[in-house]
Tab-separated table of C-alpha atoms in Angstrom:
chain	number	residue	atom	x	y	z
A	1	UNK	CA	117.510	82.645	122.907
A	2	UNK	CA	117.202	80.352	120.184
A	3	UNK	CA	113.602	81.137	118.702
A	4	UNK	CA	111.749	77.745	117.011
A	5	UNK	CA	110.727	77.873	113.514
A	6	UNK	CA	106.965	78.525	113.586
A	7	UNK	CA	104.735	76.348	111.908
A	8	UNK	CA	101.661	78.328	112.351
A	9	UNK	CA	101.147	79.536	109.333
A	10	UNK	CA	99.841	76.254	107.712
A	11	UNK	CA	96.768	76.579	108.995
A	12	UNK	CA	96.185	79.759	107.786
A	13	UNK	CA	97.241	78.823	104.212
A	14	UNK	CA	95.264	75.430	104.268
A	15	UNK	CA	92.204	77.515	105.205
A	16	UNK	CA	92.811	79.410	101.667
A	17	UNK	CA	93.952	76.188	99.175
A	18	UNK	CA	90.422	76.135	97.890
A	19	UNK	CA	91.704	78.586	95.488
A	20	UNK	CA	95.041	76.545	94.795
A	21	UNK	CA	96.649	74.545	92.542
A	22	UNK	CA	96.830	70.434	91.952
A	23	UNK	CA	100.145	69.023	93.292
A	24	UNK	CA	102.150	69.069	90.142
A	25	UNK	CA	102.346	71.021	86.926
A	26	UNK	CA	100.194	70.445	83.843
A	27	UNK	CA	102.217	67.338	82.682
A	28	UNK	CA	101.461	65.624	86.288
A	29	UNK	CA	99.019	63.021	86.072
A	30	UNK	CA	95.355	63.548	84.596
A	31	UNK	CA	93.502	62.984	88.324
A	32	UNK	CA	95.650	65.913	89.426
A	33	UNK	CA	95.424	68.072	86.150
A	34	UNK	CA	91.616	67.576	86.774
A	35	UNK	CA	91.389	68.696	90.131
A	36	UNK	CA	93.788	71.337	89.226
A	37	UNK	CA	90.964	72.750	86.672
A	38	UNK	CA	88.099	72.233	88.967
A	39	UNK	CA	89.689	74.580	91.360
A	40	UNK	CA	91.072	76.646	88.646
A	41	UNK	CA	87.510	77.331	87.667
A	42	UNK	CA	86.446	78.844	90.598
A	43	UNK	CA	89.416	81.776	89.606
A	44	UNK	CA	88.065	82.333	86.336
A	45	UNK	CA	85.525	85.188	85.683
A	46	UNK	CA	81.894	83.732	85.300
A	47	UNK	CA	81.338	85.173	81.777
A	48	UNK	CA	83.838	87.244	78.992
A	49	UNK	CA	81.346	90.010	80.032
A	50	UNK	CA	81.850	89.857	84.017
A	51	UNK	CA	84.730	91.343	86.150
A	52	UNK	CA	87.913	88.952	87.077
A	53	UNK	CA	86.544	87.021	90.335
A	54	UNK	CA	89.273	84.919	92.438
A	55	UNK	CA	92.071	85.265	94.596
A	56	UNK	CA	95.893	84.626	94.078
A	57	UNK	CA	97.427	82.741	96.785
A	58	UNK	CA	101.300	84.055	96.957
A	59	UNK	CA	104.100	82.358	99.293
A	60	UNK	CA	106.890	85.111	99.382
A	61	UNK	CA	109.949	85.579	100.497
A	62	UNK	CA	109.467	87.118	104.181
A	63	UNK	CA	111.474	90.109	102.798
A	64	UNK	CA	108.692	91.020	100.687
A	65	UNK	CA	106.079	91.041	103.157
A	66	UNK	CA	106.112	95.019	103.127
A	67	UNK	CA	105.991	95.602	99.231
A	68	UNK	CA	103.414	92.610	98.618
A	69	UNK	CA	101.130	93.659	101.596
A	70	UNK	CA	101.071	97.488	101.748
A	71	UNK	CA	101.902	98.134	97.874
A	72	UNK	CA	101.353	95.222	95.125
A	73	UNK	CA	98.192	93.671	96.268
A	74	UNK	CA	96.297	96.715	96.781
A	75	UNK	CA	97.467	97.848	93.150
A	76	UNK	CA	97.014	94.273	91.634
A	77	UNK	CA	93.396	94.229	92.893
A	78	UNK	CA	92.582	97.528	91.638
A	79	UNK	CA	94.306	97.113	88.500
A	80	UNK	CA	92.943	93.601	87.625
A	81	UNK	CA	90.160	92.486	89.856
A	82	UNK	CA	91.462	89.495	91.311
A	83	UNK	CA	92.036	89.415	95.287
A	84	UNK	CA	95.606	88.620	96.844
A	85	UNK	CA	95.989	86.389	99.440
A	86	UNK	CA	99.680	85.989	100.779
A	87	UNK	CA	102.244	84.525	103.471
A	88	UNK	CA	106.090	85.424	103.808
A	89	UNK	CA	108.532	83.047	105.539
A	90	UNK	CA	112.128	82.092	104.359
A	91	UNK	CA	112.405	80.729	101.054
A	92	UNK	CA	113.686	77.443	102.053
A	93	UNK	CA	110.880	76.692	104.550
A	94	UNK	CA	107.935	77.907	101.838
A	95	UNK	CA	110.329	75.356	99.270
A	96	UNK	CA	109.954	72.751	101.986
A	97	UNK	CA	106.094	73.474	102.614
A	98	UNK	CA	105.450	73.577	99.008
A	99	UNK	CA	107.143	70.083	98.103
A	100	UNK	CA	105.264	68.234	100.997
A	101	UNK	CA	101.905	69.435	100.366
A	102	UNK	CA	101.908	71.430	103.622
A	103	UNK	CA	100.880	74.690	101.670
A	104	UNK	CA	99.388	74.800	98.310
A	105	UNK	CA	99.923	78.515	96.770
A	106	UNK	CA	99.282	79.738	93.198
A	107	UNK	CA	102.627	81.881	93.336
A	108	UNK	CA	106.088	81.728	94.681
A	109	UNK	CA	108.529	84.287	94.559
A	110	UNK	CA	111.945	83.234	96.138
A	111	UNK	CA	114.906	84.783	96.902
A	112	UNK	CA	117.403	83.013	94.491
A	113	UNK	CA	116.279	80.120	91.937
A	114	UNK	CA	117.992	77.729	94.289
A	115	UNK	CA	114.673	77.389	95.930
A	116	UNK	CA	112.849	76.973	92.727
A	117	UNK	CA	114.266	74.041	91.380
A	118	UNK	CA	114.104	71.489	94.102
A	119	UNK	CA	110.339	72.028	93.302
A	120	UNK	CA	110.673	70.889	89.574
A	121	UNK	CA	109.146	69.007	87.676
A	122	UNK	CA	106.510	68.321	90.019
A	123	UNK	CA	105.168	72.056	91.013
A	124	UNK	CA	106.772	73.863	88.110
A	125	UNK	CA	109.200	73.926	85.477
A	126	UNK	CA	110.154	77.584	85.213
A	127	UNK	CA	110.959	80.897	86.552
A	128	UNK	CA	111.460	84.653	86.185
A	129	UNK	CA	114.489	86.523	87.656
A	130	UNK	CA	113.157	90.464	87.262
A	131	UNK	CA	114.806	92.345	90.473
A	132	UNK	CA	117.712	92.390	92.582
A	133	UNK	CA	119.100	93.488	96.010
A	134	UNK	CA	121.505	93.525	98.583
A	135	UNK	CA	122.999	93.018	101.833
A	136	UNK	CA	123.261	95.935	104.653
A	137	UNK	CA	123.595	95.881	108.508
A	138	UNK	CA	120.500	97.328	110.244
A	139	UNK	CA	120.904	98.601	113.830
A	140	UNK	CA	118.745	100.420	116.453
A	141	UNK	CA	119.092	103.942	116.861
A	142	UNK	CA	118.534	103.718	120.464
A	143	UNK	CA	121.391	101.114	120.745
A	144	UNK	CA	123.870	102.033	123.221
A	145	UNK	CA	126.044	101.276	120.189
A	146	UNK	CA	124.367	103.663	118.164
A	147	UNK	CA	126.704	106.183	117.990
A	148	UNK	CA	129.166	104.045	116.715
A	149	UNK	CA	127.205	102.111	113.976
A	150	UNK	CA	126.191	105.846	112.589
A	151	UNK	CA	130.008	107.116	112.552
A	152	UNK	CA	130.167	104.126	110.705
A	153	UNK	CA	127.605	104.829	108.147
A	154	UNK	CA	128.022	108.512	107.757
A	155	UNK	CA	131.745	107.600	107.010
A	156	UNK	CA	133.017	109.210	110.194
A	157	UNK	CA	134.972	105.859	110.906
A	158	UNK	CA	136.009	103.322	108.418
A	159	UNK	CA	133.687	100.807	107.327
A	160	UNK	CA	136.203	98.258	108.280
A	161	UNK	CA	135.788	98.823	111.580
A	162	UNK	CA	132.035	97.491	111.452
A	163	UNK	CA	133.450	93.974	111.909
A	164	UNK	CA	135.349	94.939	114.879
A	165	UNK	CA	132.173	96.404	116.477
A	166	UNK	CA	130.248	93.398	115.739
A	167	UNK	CA	132.389	91.397	118.050
A	168	UNK	CA	131.600	93.277	121.115
A	169	UNK	CA	130.884	91.302	124.015
A	170	UNK	CA	127.622	92.041	124.745
A	171	UNK	CA	126.552	93.448	121.905
A	172	UNK	CA	123.209	91.624	120.242
A	173	UNK	CA	123.174	90.539	116.818
A	174	UNK	CA	120.222	89.112	114.793
A	175	UNK	CA	120.501	86.913	111.712
A	176	UNK	CA	118.288	84.046	110.155
A	177	UNK	CA	118.753	80.571	109.916
A	178	UNK	CA	121.184	79.745	107.141
A	179	UNK	CA	119.838	76.222	106.703
A	180	UNK	CA	116.819	77.574	105.897
A	181	UNK	CA	116.837	80.995	104.714
A	182	UNK	CA	119.010	82.547	101.675
A	183	UNK	CA	119.327	86.175	103.663
A	184	UNK	CA	120.868	83.724	106.622
A	185	UNK	CA	123.590	82.919	104.046
A	186	UNK	CA	123.951	86.184	102.308
A	187	UNK	CA	125.034	87.406	105.697
A	188	UNK	CA	127.643	85.341	106.621
A	189	UNK	CA	128.555	85.028	102.696
A	190	UNK	CA	129.407	88.947	103.344
A	191	UNK	CA	131.077	88.450	106.184
A	192	UNK	CA	133.595	85.881	104.427
A	193	UNK	CA	133.635	88.500	101.510
A	194	UNK	CA	134.436	91.631	104.189
A	195	UNK	CA	137.138	89.366	106.151
A	196	UNK	CA	139.276	89.105	103.193
A	197	UNK	CA	138.448	92.362	101.262
A	198	UNK	CA	139.499	94.389	104.455
A	199	UNK	CA	142.334	91.900	104.989
A	200	UNK	CA	140.558	91.229	108.691
A	201	UNK	CA	142.320	88.227	110.927
A	202	UNK	CA	141.120	85.091	109.730
A	203	UNK	CA	138.944	84.306	112.979
A	204	UNK	CA	136.594	87.566	112.714
A	205	UNK	CA	133.674	85.627	111.421
A	206	UNK	CA	133.796	83.091	114.188
A	207	UNK	CA	133.886	85.537	116.343
A	208	UNK	CA	130.908	87.503	114.903
A	209	UNK	CA	128.699	84.680	114.263
A	210	UNK	CA	129.972	82.992	118.149
A	211	UNK	CA	131.099	80.045	116.280
A	212	UNK	CA	133.235	77.944	113.828
A	213	UNK	CA	130.300	75.936	112.649
A	214	UNK	CA	128.878	78.836	110.152
A	215	UNK	CA	126.243	76.607	108.982
A	216	UNK	CA	124.964	75.762	112.461
A	217	UNK	CA	121.044	76.127	113.347
A	218	UNK	CA	121.742	76.643	116.747
A	219	UNK	CA	122.584	80.054	117.845
A	220	UNK	CA	120.923	82.613	119.749
A	221	UNK	CA	121.742	85.023	117.326
A	222	UNK	CA	118.968	83.096	114.843
A	223	UNK	CA	115.790	84.511	114.296
A	224	UNK	CA	112.912	83.719	111.992
A	225	UNK	CA	112.993	86.358	108.860
A	226	UNK	CA	109.461	87.499	109.428
A	227	UNK	CA	110.190	88.698	112.853
A	228	UNK	CA	113.927	90.028	112.873
A	229	UNK	CA	112.739	93.487	111.952
A	230	UNK	CA	110.541	93.898	114.610
A	231	UNK	CA	112.821	92.390	117.002
A	232	UNK	CA	115.510	94.909	115.918
A	233	UNK	CA	113.130	97.716	116.066
A	234	UNK	CA	111.818	96.916	119.589
A	235	UNK	CA	115.251	97.007	120.983
A	236	UNK	CA	115.891	93.433	121.947
A	237	UNK	CA	118.906	93.857	119.402
A	238	UNK	CA	121.591	96.051	118.448
A	239	UNK	CA	121.651	95.122	115.098
A	240	UNK	CA	120.770	92.805	112.304
A	241	UNK	CA	121.337	91.710	108.421
A	242	UNK	CA	119.332	92.790	106.291
A	243	UNK	CA	118.416	93.208	102.820
A	244	UNK	CA	118.548	97.230	102.028
A	245	UNK	CA	115.172	97.219	100.249
A	246	UNK	CA	114.061	95.990	103.874
A	247	UNK	CA	115.762	98.745	105.384
A	248	UNK	CA	114.805	101.603	103.022
A	249	UNK	CA	110.638	100.210	102.726
A	250	UNK	CA	110.524	100.012	106.856
A	251	UNK	CA	112.715	102.973	107.524
A	252	UNK	CA	115.420	101.113	109.682
A	253	UNK	CA	119.139	102.750	110.182
A	254	UNK	CA	121.273	100.941	108.339
A	255	UNK	CA	124.905	100.766	107.052
A	256	UNK	CA	125.129	100.515	103.277
A	257	UNK	CA	127.899	97.784	102.190
A	258	UNK	CA	130.339	97.987	99.121
A	259	UNK	CA	129.334	96.344	96.026
A	260	UNK	CA	132.715	94.139	96.776
A	261	UNK	CA	130.655	92.180	100.057
A	262	UNK	CA	126.946	93.145	99.770
A	263	UNK	CA	126.053	90.426	97.093
A	264	UNK	CA	124.304	93.466	94.854
A	265	UNK	CA	126.589	93.144	91.763
A	266	UNK	CA	125.886	90.918	88.664
A	267	UNK	CA	129.361	91.654	87.754
A	268	UNK	CA	131.158	90.610	90.742
A	269	UNK	CA	129.074	87.254	90.632
A	270	UNK	CA	132.499	85.305	90.362
A	271	UNK	CA	134.041	86.994	93.484
A	272	UNK	CA	130.817	86.294	95.548
A	273	UNK	CA	131.092	82.988	94.707
A	274	UNK	CA	134.332	82.255	96.678
A	275	UNK	CA	132.434	82.451	99.874
A	276	UNK	CA	130.723	79.548	100.811
A	277	UNK	CA	128.832	77.969	103.905
A	278	UNK	CA	127.959	74.201	104.609
A	279	UNK	CA	124.608	73.749	105.699
A	280	UNK	CA	122.981	70.791	107.352
A	281	UNK	CA	123.206	67.573	105.226
A	282	UNK	CA	127.012	68.634	104.218
A	283	UNK	CA	125.368	70.747	101.299
A	284	UNK	CA	127.716	73.222	100.329
A	285	UNK	CA	126.478	76.809	99.137
A	286	UNK	CA	128.005	79.564	97.585
A	287	UNK	CA	127.335	83.281	97.286
A	288	UNK	CA	126.076	85.086	94.131
A	289	UNK	CA	124.226	88.325	93.181
A	290	UNK	CA	120.725	88.405	95.149
A	291	UNK	CA	117.893	88.180	93.251
A	292	UNK	CA	113.815	87.699	93.296
A	293	UNK	CA	112.523	84.878	91.167
A	294	UNK	CA	108.964	84.333	90.444
A	295	UNK	CA	107.351	80.928	89.187
A	296	UNK	CA	103.832	79.744	89.322
A	297	UNK	CA	103.116	76.516	91.105
A	298	UNK	CA	100.809	73.930	89.570
A	299	UNK	CA	98.001	74.109	86.995
A	300	UNK	CA	97.708	77.889	86.041
A	301	UNK	CA	94.730	79.545	87.370
A	302	UNK	CA	93.585	83.072	85.565
A	303	UNK	CA	94.500	84.885	89.118
A	304	UNK	CA	98.045	83.715	89.353
A	305	UNK	CA	98.766	84.447	85.686
A	306	UNK	CA	97.411	88.044	86.325
A	307	UNK	CA	99.374	88.492	89.158
A	308	UNK	CA	102.617	87.242	87.801
A	309	UNK	CA	101.919	89.260	84.423
A	310	UNK	CA	101.044	92.325	86.412
A	311	UNK	CA	104.350	91.819	88.655
A	312	UNK	CA	106.458	91.850	85.544
A	313	UNK	CA	104.563	94.610	84.026
A	314	UNK	CA	106.247	98.071	83.751
A	315	UNK	CA	103.673	98.976	86.636
A	316	UNK	CA	104.786	96.455	88.770
A	317	UNK	CA	108.436	96.621	88.341
A	318	UNK	CA	107.808	100.427	89.107
A	319	UNK	CA	106.574	99.353	92.463
A	320	UNK	CA	109.698	97.003	93.182
A	321	UNK	CA	112.251	100.234	91.719
A	322	UNK	CA	110.223	102.347	94.256
A	323	UNK	CA	111.037	99.914	97.178
A	324	UNK	CA	114.621	100.126	96.444
A	325	UNK	CA	115.042	96.968	94.240
A	326	UNK	CA	117.449	96.946	91.224
A	327	UNK	CA	115.439	96.300	88.600
A	328	UNK	CA	117.104	93.379	86.014
A	329	UNK	CA	115.901	92.068	82.631
A	330	UNK	CA	112.905	89.495	83.434
A	331	UNK	CA	115.265	86.086	82.438
A	332	UNK	CA	113.641	82.717	82.296
A	333	UNK	CA	115.157	79.805	83.459
A	334	UNK	CA	113.603	76.825	82.630
A	335	UNK	CA	110.706	75.835	80.249
A	336	UNK	CA	109.440	78.820	78.403
A	337	UNK	CA	107.176	77.308	76.390
A	338	UNK	CA	105.238	76.297	79.924
A	339	UNK	CA	104.483	80.117	80.482
A	340	UNK	CA	101.360	81.583	79.819
A	341	UNK	CA	101.226	83.768	77.141
A	342	UNK	CA	100.131	86.816	79.365
A	343	UNK	CA	103.413	86.325	81.305
A	344	UNK	CA	105.222	85.738	77.980
A	345	UNK	CA	103.926	89.080	76.732
A	346	UNK	CA	105.225	90.648	79.313
A	347	UNK	CA	108.818	89.662	78.737
A	348	UNK	CA	108.973	90.764	75.088
A	349	UNK	CA	108.105	87.347	74.039
């Protein structure tokens, strides 16, 4: 069945928004800046000698849920003293909710900067790329197709046969909405690249997706990113799209994919760019290496600044590496002068 996008998270995030931020950046109107400053003061330490108090509210791509909630959150609080409160959803949905004022995070972690740039310049004017990931196909070990998936995963069968298997009538495949989630588009890019790379029939992608309209948001294959992994693990799906980092952290069985199609190599950016999908509104998106980007939304609070600095520190990056991410040299896009000095110091500037 087609799962409708769930919006219940809005209430939860609004309930904690008292430690949030102004609707715009520090360059916004004086009233917004004043309001943000008042809220920021609640996150600041009571005195220079007191321990830090306050909470950072983080909106993050759902693929970062395990890492943020199980690893980063407790380590950050232990190291910096601030509390952590976060919510995971598709990067596109989070972008829309921030822009509409439905949620008020201090920090936004997105898969791809193209979900941050629409928020400029009102909410931010910079972001930092710091980690990378790649696509895999995860599968349920109890699926009736499990032995075939396993044979492909261990090399007993050619990887090209995966794309024939995924066309099997009755096989239940899960993926996310390409209109709102980068992973949803990445899965389609991967299939398009595989079709060319393995010289598969021209209708291979359409048969796997069950439609010739690749950007359609109406398909029984579509699930919210936050629930896709659990749906696979429950046995409701035979296979699902996933980032390798999710598969590693959640101990999912999965099939690794070659760099030529997995969107994980910066050196193959020009190849990935040949894969395209047109989503709602007639907007055409192109494939690219998959990276994680971070920014502060609105006026920086002490807690938000500390969280971003911690994420980009050697300790924070080590947590990403342990989770299967590829570490990238942190690179700024946008206004470097707007970045808090504590964050800049982690960039070597």
